[in-house]
XYZ file of C-alpha atoms in Angstrom:
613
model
C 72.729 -7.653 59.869
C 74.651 -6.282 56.910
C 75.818 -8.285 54.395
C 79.233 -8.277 52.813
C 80.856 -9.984 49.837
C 83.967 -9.261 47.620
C 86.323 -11.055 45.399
C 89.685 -10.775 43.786
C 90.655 -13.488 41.161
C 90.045 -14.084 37.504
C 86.741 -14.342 37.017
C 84.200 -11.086 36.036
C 83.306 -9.984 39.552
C 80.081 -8.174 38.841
C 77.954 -11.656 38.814
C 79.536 -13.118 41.584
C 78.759 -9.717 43.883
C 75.512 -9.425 42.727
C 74.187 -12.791 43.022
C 76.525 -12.749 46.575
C 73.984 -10.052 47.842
C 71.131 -11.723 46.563
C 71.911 -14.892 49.072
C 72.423 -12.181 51.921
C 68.960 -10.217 51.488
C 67.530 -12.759 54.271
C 69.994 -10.896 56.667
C 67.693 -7.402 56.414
C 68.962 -4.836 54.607
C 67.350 -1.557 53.306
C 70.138 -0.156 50.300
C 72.554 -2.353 48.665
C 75.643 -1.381 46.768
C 78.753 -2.728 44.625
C 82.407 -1.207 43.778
C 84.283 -2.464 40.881
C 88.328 -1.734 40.995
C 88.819 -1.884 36.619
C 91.616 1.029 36.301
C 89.685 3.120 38.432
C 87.041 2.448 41.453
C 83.361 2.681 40.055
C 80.472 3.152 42.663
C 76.864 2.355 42.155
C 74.436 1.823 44.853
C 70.900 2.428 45.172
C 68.041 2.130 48.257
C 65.488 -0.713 48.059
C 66.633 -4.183 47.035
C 69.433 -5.658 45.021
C 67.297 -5.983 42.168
C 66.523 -2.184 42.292
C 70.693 -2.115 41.817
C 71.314 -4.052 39.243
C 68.456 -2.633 37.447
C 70.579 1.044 37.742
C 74.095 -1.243 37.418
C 73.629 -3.074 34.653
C 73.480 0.106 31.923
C 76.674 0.913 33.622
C 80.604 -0.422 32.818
C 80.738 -3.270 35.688
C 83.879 -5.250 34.032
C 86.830 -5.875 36.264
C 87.747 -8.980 38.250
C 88.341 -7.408 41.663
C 85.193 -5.377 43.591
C 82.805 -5.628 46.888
C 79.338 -5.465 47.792
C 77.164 -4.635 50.679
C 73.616 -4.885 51.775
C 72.920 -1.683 54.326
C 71.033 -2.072 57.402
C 69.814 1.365 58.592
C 72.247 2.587 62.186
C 73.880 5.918 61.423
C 71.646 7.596 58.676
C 68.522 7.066 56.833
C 68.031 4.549 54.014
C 68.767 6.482 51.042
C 71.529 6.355 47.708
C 73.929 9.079 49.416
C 74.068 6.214 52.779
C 74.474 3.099 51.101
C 77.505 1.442 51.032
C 80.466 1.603 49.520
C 81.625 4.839 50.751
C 84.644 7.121 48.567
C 87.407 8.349 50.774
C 87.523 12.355 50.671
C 90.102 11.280 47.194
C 88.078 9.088 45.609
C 91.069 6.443 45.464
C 89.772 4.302 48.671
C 85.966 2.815 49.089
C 84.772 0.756 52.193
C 82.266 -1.688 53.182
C 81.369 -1.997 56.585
C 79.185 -3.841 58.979
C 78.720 -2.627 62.395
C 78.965 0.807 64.022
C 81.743 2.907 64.847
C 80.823 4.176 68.118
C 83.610 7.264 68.305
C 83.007 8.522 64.889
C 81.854 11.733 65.477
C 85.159 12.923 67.397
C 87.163 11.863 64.387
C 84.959 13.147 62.644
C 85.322 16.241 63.952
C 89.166 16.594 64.069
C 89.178 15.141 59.702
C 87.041 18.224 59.274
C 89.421 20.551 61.088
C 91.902 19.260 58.218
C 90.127 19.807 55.619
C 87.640 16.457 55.092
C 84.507 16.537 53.825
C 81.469 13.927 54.117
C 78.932 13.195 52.020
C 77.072 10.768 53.948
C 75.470 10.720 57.536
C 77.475 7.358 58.585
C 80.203 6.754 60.375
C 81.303 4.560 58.127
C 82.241 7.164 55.880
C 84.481 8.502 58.626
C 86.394 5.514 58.982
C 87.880 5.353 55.195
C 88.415 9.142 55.356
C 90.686 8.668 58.451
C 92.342 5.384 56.609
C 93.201 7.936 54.020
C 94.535 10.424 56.229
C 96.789 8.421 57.701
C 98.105 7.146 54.598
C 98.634 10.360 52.998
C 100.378 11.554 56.178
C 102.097 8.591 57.596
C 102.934 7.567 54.416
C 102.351 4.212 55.124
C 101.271 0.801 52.887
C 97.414 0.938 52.587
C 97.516 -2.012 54.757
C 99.403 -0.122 57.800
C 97.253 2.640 57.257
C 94.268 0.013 57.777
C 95.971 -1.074 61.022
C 96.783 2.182 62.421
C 92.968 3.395 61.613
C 91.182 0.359 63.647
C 93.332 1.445 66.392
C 91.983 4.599 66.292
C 88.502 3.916 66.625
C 86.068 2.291 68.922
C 83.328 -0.055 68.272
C 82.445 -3.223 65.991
C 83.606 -3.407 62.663
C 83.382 -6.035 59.343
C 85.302 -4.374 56.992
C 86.604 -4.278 53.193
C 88.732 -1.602 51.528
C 89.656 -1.289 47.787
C 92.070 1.426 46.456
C 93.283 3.055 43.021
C 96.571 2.763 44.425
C 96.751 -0.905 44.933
C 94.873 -2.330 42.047
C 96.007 -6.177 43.224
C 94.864 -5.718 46.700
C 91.787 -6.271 48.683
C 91.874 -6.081 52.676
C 89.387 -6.840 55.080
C 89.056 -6.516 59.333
C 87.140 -7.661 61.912
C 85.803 -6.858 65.127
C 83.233 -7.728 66.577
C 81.409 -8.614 63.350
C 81.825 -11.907 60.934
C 84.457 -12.113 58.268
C 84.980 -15.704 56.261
C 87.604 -15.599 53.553
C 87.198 -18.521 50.660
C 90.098 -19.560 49.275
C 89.435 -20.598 45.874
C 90.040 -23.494 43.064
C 92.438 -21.515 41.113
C 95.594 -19.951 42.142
C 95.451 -16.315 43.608
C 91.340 -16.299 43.569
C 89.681 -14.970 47.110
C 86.184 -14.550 48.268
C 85.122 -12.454 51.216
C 81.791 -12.865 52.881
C 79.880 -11.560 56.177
C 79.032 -15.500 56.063
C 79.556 -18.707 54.093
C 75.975 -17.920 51.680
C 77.610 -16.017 48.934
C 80.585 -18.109 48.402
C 79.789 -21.828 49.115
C 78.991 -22.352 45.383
C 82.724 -21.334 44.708
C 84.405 -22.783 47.312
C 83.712 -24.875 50.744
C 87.359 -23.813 51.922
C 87.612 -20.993 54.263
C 89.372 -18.954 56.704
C 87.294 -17.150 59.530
C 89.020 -14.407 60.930
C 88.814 -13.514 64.890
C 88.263 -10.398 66.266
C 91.413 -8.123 65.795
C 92.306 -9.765 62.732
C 93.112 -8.415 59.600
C 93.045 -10.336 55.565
C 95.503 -8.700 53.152
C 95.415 -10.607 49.641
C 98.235 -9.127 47.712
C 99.953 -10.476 44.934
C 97.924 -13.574 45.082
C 98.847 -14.291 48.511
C 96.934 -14.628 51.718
C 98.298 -13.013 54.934
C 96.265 -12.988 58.184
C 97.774 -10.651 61.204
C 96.590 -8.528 64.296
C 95.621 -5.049 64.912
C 98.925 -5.393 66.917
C 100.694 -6.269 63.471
C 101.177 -10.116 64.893
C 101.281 -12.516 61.354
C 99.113 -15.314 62.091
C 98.812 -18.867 60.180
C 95.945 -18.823 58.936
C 93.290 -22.080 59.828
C 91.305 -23.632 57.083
C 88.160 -24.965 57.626
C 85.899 -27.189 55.681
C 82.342 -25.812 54.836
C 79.495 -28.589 55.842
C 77.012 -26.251 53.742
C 75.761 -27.288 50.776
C 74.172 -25.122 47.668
C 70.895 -27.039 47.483
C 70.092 -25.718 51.055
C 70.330 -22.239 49.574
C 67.262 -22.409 47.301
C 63.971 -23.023 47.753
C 63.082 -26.081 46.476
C 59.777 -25.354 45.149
C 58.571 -23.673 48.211
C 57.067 -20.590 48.001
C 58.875 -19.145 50.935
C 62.244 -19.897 53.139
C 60.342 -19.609 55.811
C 57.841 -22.631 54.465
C 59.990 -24.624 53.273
C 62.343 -24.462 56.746
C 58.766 -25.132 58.743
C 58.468 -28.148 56.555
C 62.029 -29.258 57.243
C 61.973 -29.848 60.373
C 61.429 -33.869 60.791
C 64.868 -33.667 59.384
C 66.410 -30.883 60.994
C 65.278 -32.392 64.338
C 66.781 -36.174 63.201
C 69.602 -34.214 62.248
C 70.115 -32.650 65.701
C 69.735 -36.004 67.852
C 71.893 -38.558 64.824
C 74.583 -39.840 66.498
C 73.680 -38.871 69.712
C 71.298 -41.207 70.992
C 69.967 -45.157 70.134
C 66.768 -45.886 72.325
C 66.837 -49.138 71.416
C 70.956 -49.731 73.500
C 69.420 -46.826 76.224
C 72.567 -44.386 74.861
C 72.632 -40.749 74.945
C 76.019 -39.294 74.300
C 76.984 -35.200 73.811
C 80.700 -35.084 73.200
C 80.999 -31.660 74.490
C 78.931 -32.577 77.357
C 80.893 -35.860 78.311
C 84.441 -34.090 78.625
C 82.281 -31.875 81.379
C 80.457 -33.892 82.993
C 81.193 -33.499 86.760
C 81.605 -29.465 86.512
C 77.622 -29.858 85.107
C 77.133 -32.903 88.214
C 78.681 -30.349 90.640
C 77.163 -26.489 89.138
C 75.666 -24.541 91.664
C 73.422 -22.597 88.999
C 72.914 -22.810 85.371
C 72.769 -19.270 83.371
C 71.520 -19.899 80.074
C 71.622 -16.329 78.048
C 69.881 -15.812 74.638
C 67.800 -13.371 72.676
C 64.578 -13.618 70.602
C 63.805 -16.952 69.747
C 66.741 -18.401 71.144
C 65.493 -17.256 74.898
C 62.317 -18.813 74.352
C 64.348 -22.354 73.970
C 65.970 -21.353 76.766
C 63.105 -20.971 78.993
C 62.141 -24.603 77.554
C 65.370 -25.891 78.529
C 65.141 -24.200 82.839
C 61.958 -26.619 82.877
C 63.945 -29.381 81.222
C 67.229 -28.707 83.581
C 65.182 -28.701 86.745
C 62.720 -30.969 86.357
C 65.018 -33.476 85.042
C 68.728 -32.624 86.357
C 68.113 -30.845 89.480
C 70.357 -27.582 88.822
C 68.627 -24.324 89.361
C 68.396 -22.191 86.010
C 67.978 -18.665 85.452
C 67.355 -17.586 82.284
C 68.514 -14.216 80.756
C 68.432 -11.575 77.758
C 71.565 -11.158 76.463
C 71.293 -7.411 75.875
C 70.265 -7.060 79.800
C 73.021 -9.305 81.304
C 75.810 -7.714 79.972
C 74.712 -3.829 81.257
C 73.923 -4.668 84.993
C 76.760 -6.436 87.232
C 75.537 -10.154 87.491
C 76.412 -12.570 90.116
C 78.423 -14.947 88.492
C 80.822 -17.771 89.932
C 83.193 -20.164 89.285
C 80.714 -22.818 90.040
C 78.656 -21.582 87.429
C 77.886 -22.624 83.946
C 76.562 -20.388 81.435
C 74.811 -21.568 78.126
C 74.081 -18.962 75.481
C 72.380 -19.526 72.341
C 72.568 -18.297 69.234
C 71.444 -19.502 65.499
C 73.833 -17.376 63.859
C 76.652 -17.857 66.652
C 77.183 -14.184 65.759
C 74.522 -12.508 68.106
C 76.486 -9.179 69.358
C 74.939 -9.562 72.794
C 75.025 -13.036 73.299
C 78.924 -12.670 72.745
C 79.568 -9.751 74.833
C 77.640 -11.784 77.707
C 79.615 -14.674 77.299
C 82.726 -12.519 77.561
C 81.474 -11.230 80.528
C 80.868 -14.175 81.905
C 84.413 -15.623 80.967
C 85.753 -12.789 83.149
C 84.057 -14.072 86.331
C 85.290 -17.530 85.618
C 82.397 -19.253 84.470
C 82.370 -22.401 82.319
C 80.976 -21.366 78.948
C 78.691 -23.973 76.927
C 77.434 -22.910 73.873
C 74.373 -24.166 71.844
C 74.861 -22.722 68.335
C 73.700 -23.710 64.604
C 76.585 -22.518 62.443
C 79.948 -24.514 62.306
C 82.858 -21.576 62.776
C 80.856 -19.036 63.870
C 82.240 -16.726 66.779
C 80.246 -18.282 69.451
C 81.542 -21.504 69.455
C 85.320 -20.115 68.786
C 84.287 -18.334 72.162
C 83.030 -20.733 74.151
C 84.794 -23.486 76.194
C 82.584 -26.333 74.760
C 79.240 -26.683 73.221
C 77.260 -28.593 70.882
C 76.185 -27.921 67.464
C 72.592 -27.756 66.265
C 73.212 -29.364 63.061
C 69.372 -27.627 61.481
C 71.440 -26.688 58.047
C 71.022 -22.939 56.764
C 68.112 -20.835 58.033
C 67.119 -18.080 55.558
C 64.206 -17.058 56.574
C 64.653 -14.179 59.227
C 61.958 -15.369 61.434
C 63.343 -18.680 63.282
C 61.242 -21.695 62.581
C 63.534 -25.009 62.933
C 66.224 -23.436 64.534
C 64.093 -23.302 67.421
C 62.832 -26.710 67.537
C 66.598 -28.399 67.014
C 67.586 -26.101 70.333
C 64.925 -27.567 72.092
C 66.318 -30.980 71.105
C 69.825 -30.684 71.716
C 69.086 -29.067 75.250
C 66.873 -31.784 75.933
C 69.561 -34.316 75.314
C 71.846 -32.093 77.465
C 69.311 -32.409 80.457
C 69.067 -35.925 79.892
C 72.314 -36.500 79.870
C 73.514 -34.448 83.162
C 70.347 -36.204 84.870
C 71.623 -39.830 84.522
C 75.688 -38.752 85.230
C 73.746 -37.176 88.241
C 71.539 -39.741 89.349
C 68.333 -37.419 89.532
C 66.213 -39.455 86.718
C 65.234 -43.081 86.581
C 65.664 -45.541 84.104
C 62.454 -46.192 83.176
C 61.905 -42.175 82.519
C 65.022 -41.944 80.680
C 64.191 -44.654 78.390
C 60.686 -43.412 78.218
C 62.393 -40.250 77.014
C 64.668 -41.602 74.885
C 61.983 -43.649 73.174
C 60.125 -40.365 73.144
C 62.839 -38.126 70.873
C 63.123 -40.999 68.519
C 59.321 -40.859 67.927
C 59.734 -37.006 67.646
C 60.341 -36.500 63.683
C 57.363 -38.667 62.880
C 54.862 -36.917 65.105
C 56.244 -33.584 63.440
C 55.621 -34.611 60.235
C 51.729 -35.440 61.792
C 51.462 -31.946 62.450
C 52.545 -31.018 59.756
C 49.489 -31.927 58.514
C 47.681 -29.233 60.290
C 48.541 -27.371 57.432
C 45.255 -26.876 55.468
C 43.372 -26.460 59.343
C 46.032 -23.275 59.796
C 44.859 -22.101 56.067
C 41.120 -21.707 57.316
C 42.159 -20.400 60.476
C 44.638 -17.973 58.913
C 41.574 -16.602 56.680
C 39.086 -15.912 59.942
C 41.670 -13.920 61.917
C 44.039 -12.480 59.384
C 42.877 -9.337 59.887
C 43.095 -9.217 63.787
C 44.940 -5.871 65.195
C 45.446 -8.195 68.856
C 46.383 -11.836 69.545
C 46.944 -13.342 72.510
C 48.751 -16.662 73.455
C 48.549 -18.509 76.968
C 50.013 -21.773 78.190
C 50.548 -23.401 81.030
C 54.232 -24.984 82.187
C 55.895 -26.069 78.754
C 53.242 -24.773 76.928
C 54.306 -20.895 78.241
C 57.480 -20.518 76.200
C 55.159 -22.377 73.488
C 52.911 -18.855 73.914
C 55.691 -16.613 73.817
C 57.537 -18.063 70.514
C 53.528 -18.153 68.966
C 53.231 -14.653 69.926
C 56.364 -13.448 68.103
C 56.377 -15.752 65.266
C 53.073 -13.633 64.297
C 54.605 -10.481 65.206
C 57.515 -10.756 63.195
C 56.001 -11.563 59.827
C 52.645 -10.363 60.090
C 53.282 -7.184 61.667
C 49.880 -7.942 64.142
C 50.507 -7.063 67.996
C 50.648 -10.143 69.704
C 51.292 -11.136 73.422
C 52.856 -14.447 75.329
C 51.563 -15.104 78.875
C 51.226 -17.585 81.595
C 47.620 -19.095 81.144
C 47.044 -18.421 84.977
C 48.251 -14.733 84.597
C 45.652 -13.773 82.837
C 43.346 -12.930 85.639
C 46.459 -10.513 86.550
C 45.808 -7.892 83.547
C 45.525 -9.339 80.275
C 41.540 -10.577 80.823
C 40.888 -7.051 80.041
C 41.496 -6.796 76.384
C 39.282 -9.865 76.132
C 36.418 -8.782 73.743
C 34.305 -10.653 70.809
C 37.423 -9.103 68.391
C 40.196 -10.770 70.293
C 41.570 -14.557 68.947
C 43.260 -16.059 72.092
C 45.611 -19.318 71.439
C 45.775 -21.680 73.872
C 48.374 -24.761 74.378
C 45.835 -27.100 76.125
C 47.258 -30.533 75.705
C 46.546 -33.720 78.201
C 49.158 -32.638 81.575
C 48.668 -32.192 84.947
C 47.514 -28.541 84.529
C 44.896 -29.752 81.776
C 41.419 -28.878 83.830
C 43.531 -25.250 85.440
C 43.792 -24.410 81.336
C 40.314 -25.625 80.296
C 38.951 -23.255 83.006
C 40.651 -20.261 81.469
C 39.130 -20.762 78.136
C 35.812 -20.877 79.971
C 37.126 -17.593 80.960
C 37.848 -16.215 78.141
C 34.722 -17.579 76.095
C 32.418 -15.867 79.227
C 33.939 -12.355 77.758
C 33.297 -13.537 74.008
C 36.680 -14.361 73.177
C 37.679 -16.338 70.195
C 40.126 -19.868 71.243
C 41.890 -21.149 68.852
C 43.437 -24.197 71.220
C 46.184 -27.115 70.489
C 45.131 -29.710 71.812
C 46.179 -33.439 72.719
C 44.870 -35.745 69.744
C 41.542 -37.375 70.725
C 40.772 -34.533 73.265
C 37.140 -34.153 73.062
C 36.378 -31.521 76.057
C 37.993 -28.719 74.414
C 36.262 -29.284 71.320
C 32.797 -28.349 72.418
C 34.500 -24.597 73.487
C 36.582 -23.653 71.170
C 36.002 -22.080 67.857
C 38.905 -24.108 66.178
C 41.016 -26.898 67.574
C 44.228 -28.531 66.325
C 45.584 -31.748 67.429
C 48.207 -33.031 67.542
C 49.802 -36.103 68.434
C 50.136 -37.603 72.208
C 53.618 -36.311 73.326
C 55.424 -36.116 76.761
C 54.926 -33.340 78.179
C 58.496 -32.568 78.270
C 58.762 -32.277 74.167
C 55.361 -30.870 73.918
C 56.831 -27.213 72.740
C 58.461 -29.280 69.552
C 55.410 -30.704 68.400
C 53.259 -27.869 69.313
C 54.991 -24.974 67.834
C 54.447 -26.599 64.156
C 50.884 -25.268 63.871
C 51.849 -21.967 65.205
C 54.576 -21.149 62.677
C 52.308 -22.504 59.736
C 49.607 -20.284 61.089
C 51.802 -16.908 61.490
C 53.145 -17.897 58.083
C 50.091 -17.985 56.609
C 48.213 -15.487 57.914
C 51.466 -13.175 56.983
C 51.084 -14.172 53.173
C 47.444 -13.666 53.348
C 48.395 -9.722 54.557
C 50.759 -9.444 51.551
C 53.858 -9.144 53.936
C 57.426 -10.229 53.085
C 58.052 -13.451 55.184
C 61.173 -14.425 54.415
C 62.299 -10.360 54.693
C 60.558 -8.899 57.591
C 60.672 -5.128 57.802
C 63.184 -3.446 60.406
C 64.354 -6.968 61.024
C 67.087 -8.691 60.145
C 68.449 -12.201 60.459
C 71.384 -12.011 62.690
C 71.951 -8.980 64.907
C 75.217 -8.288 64.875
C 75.774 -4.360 66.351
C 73.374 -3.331 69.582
């Protein structure tokens, strides 16, 4: 959610921090802020964007080579100047960043007022560096120790970074809970710090990710990793895949277009090395070394939240239909509060874009503790869900930056689609001839994306009729359902119009009620066995005046003479229909978003990856 970036090095710092927060405003973020450590720390932070800062910075002395900056995403206090980040200690001589919540604040912050302390913020991240200054006054203690002692102190998640008067050559950061990568740059004694890799790839594509209960102290020009428990660890250095170009636009208007119109790629991308229909081979390293614990699982769990459960729900029709294991699927954020039944026979599969999802990972912890067999699904490379898991498989989509998930979606649908595949033939539950049927099938799958693709101008007329609908409602039918349910949310994210997901034959059960001449219903109708059951609820719907807007099967001409719009698109199996028939719904919430005037790529009260609760 927040963002975070700092440096220490020889460079001017000010440019780097500012045009580090200006990759992180896809996270969400609602006040942004910068210190500067230059003989003395210097503080400047405004509400709104990061342009609104630099506007206010740049009359200001920002010179120095060592500093931080932070994008603020509303938990503990309103968005305002007096809660952004950084925060002073009660001295003036220490300033934090943080990211995530410090859940016992208020009892320390209680006793630091008994001594004396006073806030000038509502956070609690404001209690945290006065406490870090406590102790070092009264310990007397390196600022580092005084770190250390601090985290111990406190309870909750934590990203942090702390400059100080007193150590002008230092810069020390913490995790817990919350993502910390450290870049390690060209020249001798330079170091980034970022909440991810965004800020610093065009500096570096070396970097350390710390784990949770790790702490970064650069001092002297020197790297040193250790634990909360004081432990000195070797640090691990990684190799960024990233790449700068997939940071910009590239003549899009919008992330969020431009990621829409990536996704022949980012689907090739996800499959490319993985499977030849042409030799009948399908291949998942992480899925190979566990083959017979997936051939002998009682019960898939696969866990996820937002878009990320929708795939899921795609991937219990895949897994059953196709492998025979019984699938539940799950919220994150419920798993983890009730007391699931969970065995060793078990094999949970969460999923995650960011791999940073704070629910996801305390449900996968969870879940470790009853012995399950942990398989993640996950986009970014070095991300704390697949450090977490026991084996997964990567994603491979490339940078998302728009908040509202468009390909990341469609390449988790792939890769769990391989995954079925692949546990149905080591199982014996699918035939040849329907596994290379399938095979063939996901080869074909980029080039009948890019065919919808071309639904694009269709969406543009659509998106004018109904963009100023206060209701929508989506229906589907078998793999068209989760189809409804990503449609649904797609609109409600970026367009800020209510919008609902249901079963096509559920609406009978409740949702026929709301259906009135004002009311656009969406309907997944392509060419399956439920076909004539879905064409019989738009004759339901058009009875009450209703307005269909259906996807349909290429060719289909029944649907045509009921609907007020139809899109086709092209003849696919019915087990990678939600790939191809989610394109037109994310071009149409995109569109009829921009048409509103709302920030797609920066949702409001959203934010890209949801690191606290």
């Amino acid at each position: 959610m927040c963002g975070i970036v700092a440096y220490i090095g020889h460079r001017e710092v000010y440019p780097i921090l500012i045009k580090g927060l200006q990759r992180l405003e896809y996270r969400g973020y609602d006040s942004a802020g910068i210190a500067i450590l230059n003989g003395n720390l210097k503080v400047y932070k405004k509400a709104g964007k990061v342009s609104d800062l630099h506007n206010f910075a740049k009359d200001h002395d920002t010179s120095g080579h060592i500093g931080m900056g932070h994008t603020r995403w509303a938990t503990h206090g309103e968005p305002n100047d007096r809660n952004a980040h950084p925060h002073y200690s009660q001295n003036g001589r220490f300033a934090i960043i943080h990211n995530g919540i410090i859940e016992n604040y208020a009892s320390i912050k209680a006793e630091l007022q008994k001594r004396g302390h006073e806030f000038k913020s509502d956070t609690d991240t404001e209690v945290l560096v006065h406490l870090i200054e406590d102790i070092y006054e009264n310990a007397h203690v390196d600022l580092d120790e005084a770190v250390r002692l601090a985290l111990g102190e406190v309870i909750g998640a934590y990203a942090i970074v702390i400059l100080s008067n007193d150590h002008p050559g230092e810069l020390i950061c913490a995790r817990k809970g919350s993502p910390i990568v450290m870049g390690i740059g060209k020249e001798k004694g330079e170091y980034f710090v970022a909440s991810d890799a965004t800020p610093i790839i065009e500096y570096t594509n070396n970097v350390v990710y710390l784990n949770d209960g790790e702490l970064g102290l650069i001092r002297n020009g020197e790297l040193t990793v250790k634990t909360i428990e004081n432990q000195v660890k070797t640090p691990y250095v990684q190799e960024l895949e990233m790449k700068i170009e997939q940071l910009e636009k590239g003549g899009y208007e919008h992330f969020m277009l431009k990621e829409i119109y990536e996704q022949p790629r980012s689907i090739w991308d996800s499959m490319r090395g993985r499977i030849d229909a042409s030799k009948g081979f399908l291949r998942m390293g992480g899925i190979s070394e566990y083959e017979n614990k997936f051939a002998n699982a009682k019960r898939i769990l696969i866990i996820g939240c937002g878009t990320s459960w929708h795939a899921g729900l795609v991937a219990e029709y895949l897994f059953e239909e196709f492998a025979r294991i019984p699938v539940e699927v799950e919220y994150a954020s419920e798993f983890r509060y009730r007391n699931p039944v969970i065995t060793e026979d078990d094999i949970v599969i969460p999923i995650s874009q960011s791999g940073e999802t704070a629910d996801t990972l305390a449900a996968i912890e969870l879940a470790k503790s009853k012995g399950a067999m942990i398989f993640g699904v996950c986009n970014v490379v070095g991300s704390s869900i697949p450090r977490a898991t026991h084996a997964g498989a990567y994603t491979h989509a490339g940078p998302e930056i728009g908040v509202a998930s468009t390909k990341a979606f469609t390449a988790q649908v792939t890769v769990l689609t391989l995954m079925a595949l692949q546990i149905a033939r080591h199982r014996g539950t699918i035939t040849d001839s329907r596994f290379h049927q399938l095979l063939n099938e996901l080869e074909a799958l980029p080039s009948k994306v890019e065919r919808a693709l071309e639904t694009n101008a269709q969406t543009i007329e659509i998106a004018k009729r109904y963009k100023d609908a206060r209701n929508f409602l989506y229906l589907g039918r078998g793999y068209g359902f989760p189809v409804a349910l990503e449609g649904a949310l797609k609109l409600k994210e970026i367009s800020y119009i209510h919008a609902e997901g249901y079963p096509a034959a559920e609406m009978k059960h409740g949702p026929i009620a709301l259906i009135d001449a004002e009311m656009p219903v969406v309907v997944i109708a392509n060419k399956n066995d439920t076909y004539e059951k879905v064409v019989s609820n738009i004759q339901e719907v058009k009875a009450r005046k209703g307005n269909i807007i259906a996807i349909v099967t290429e060719g289909d001409t029944t649907i045509k003479t009921m609907a007020d719009y139809v899109i086709e698109i092209p003849e696919t199996d019915d087990a990678l229909v939600p790939i191809v028939s989610v394109i037109p719904l994310q071009l149409l919430s995109y569109h009829i978003a921009v048409m509103r005037g709302c920030n797609v790529d920066q949702p409001r009260n959203l934010a890209k990856s949801v690191t606290v609760e």
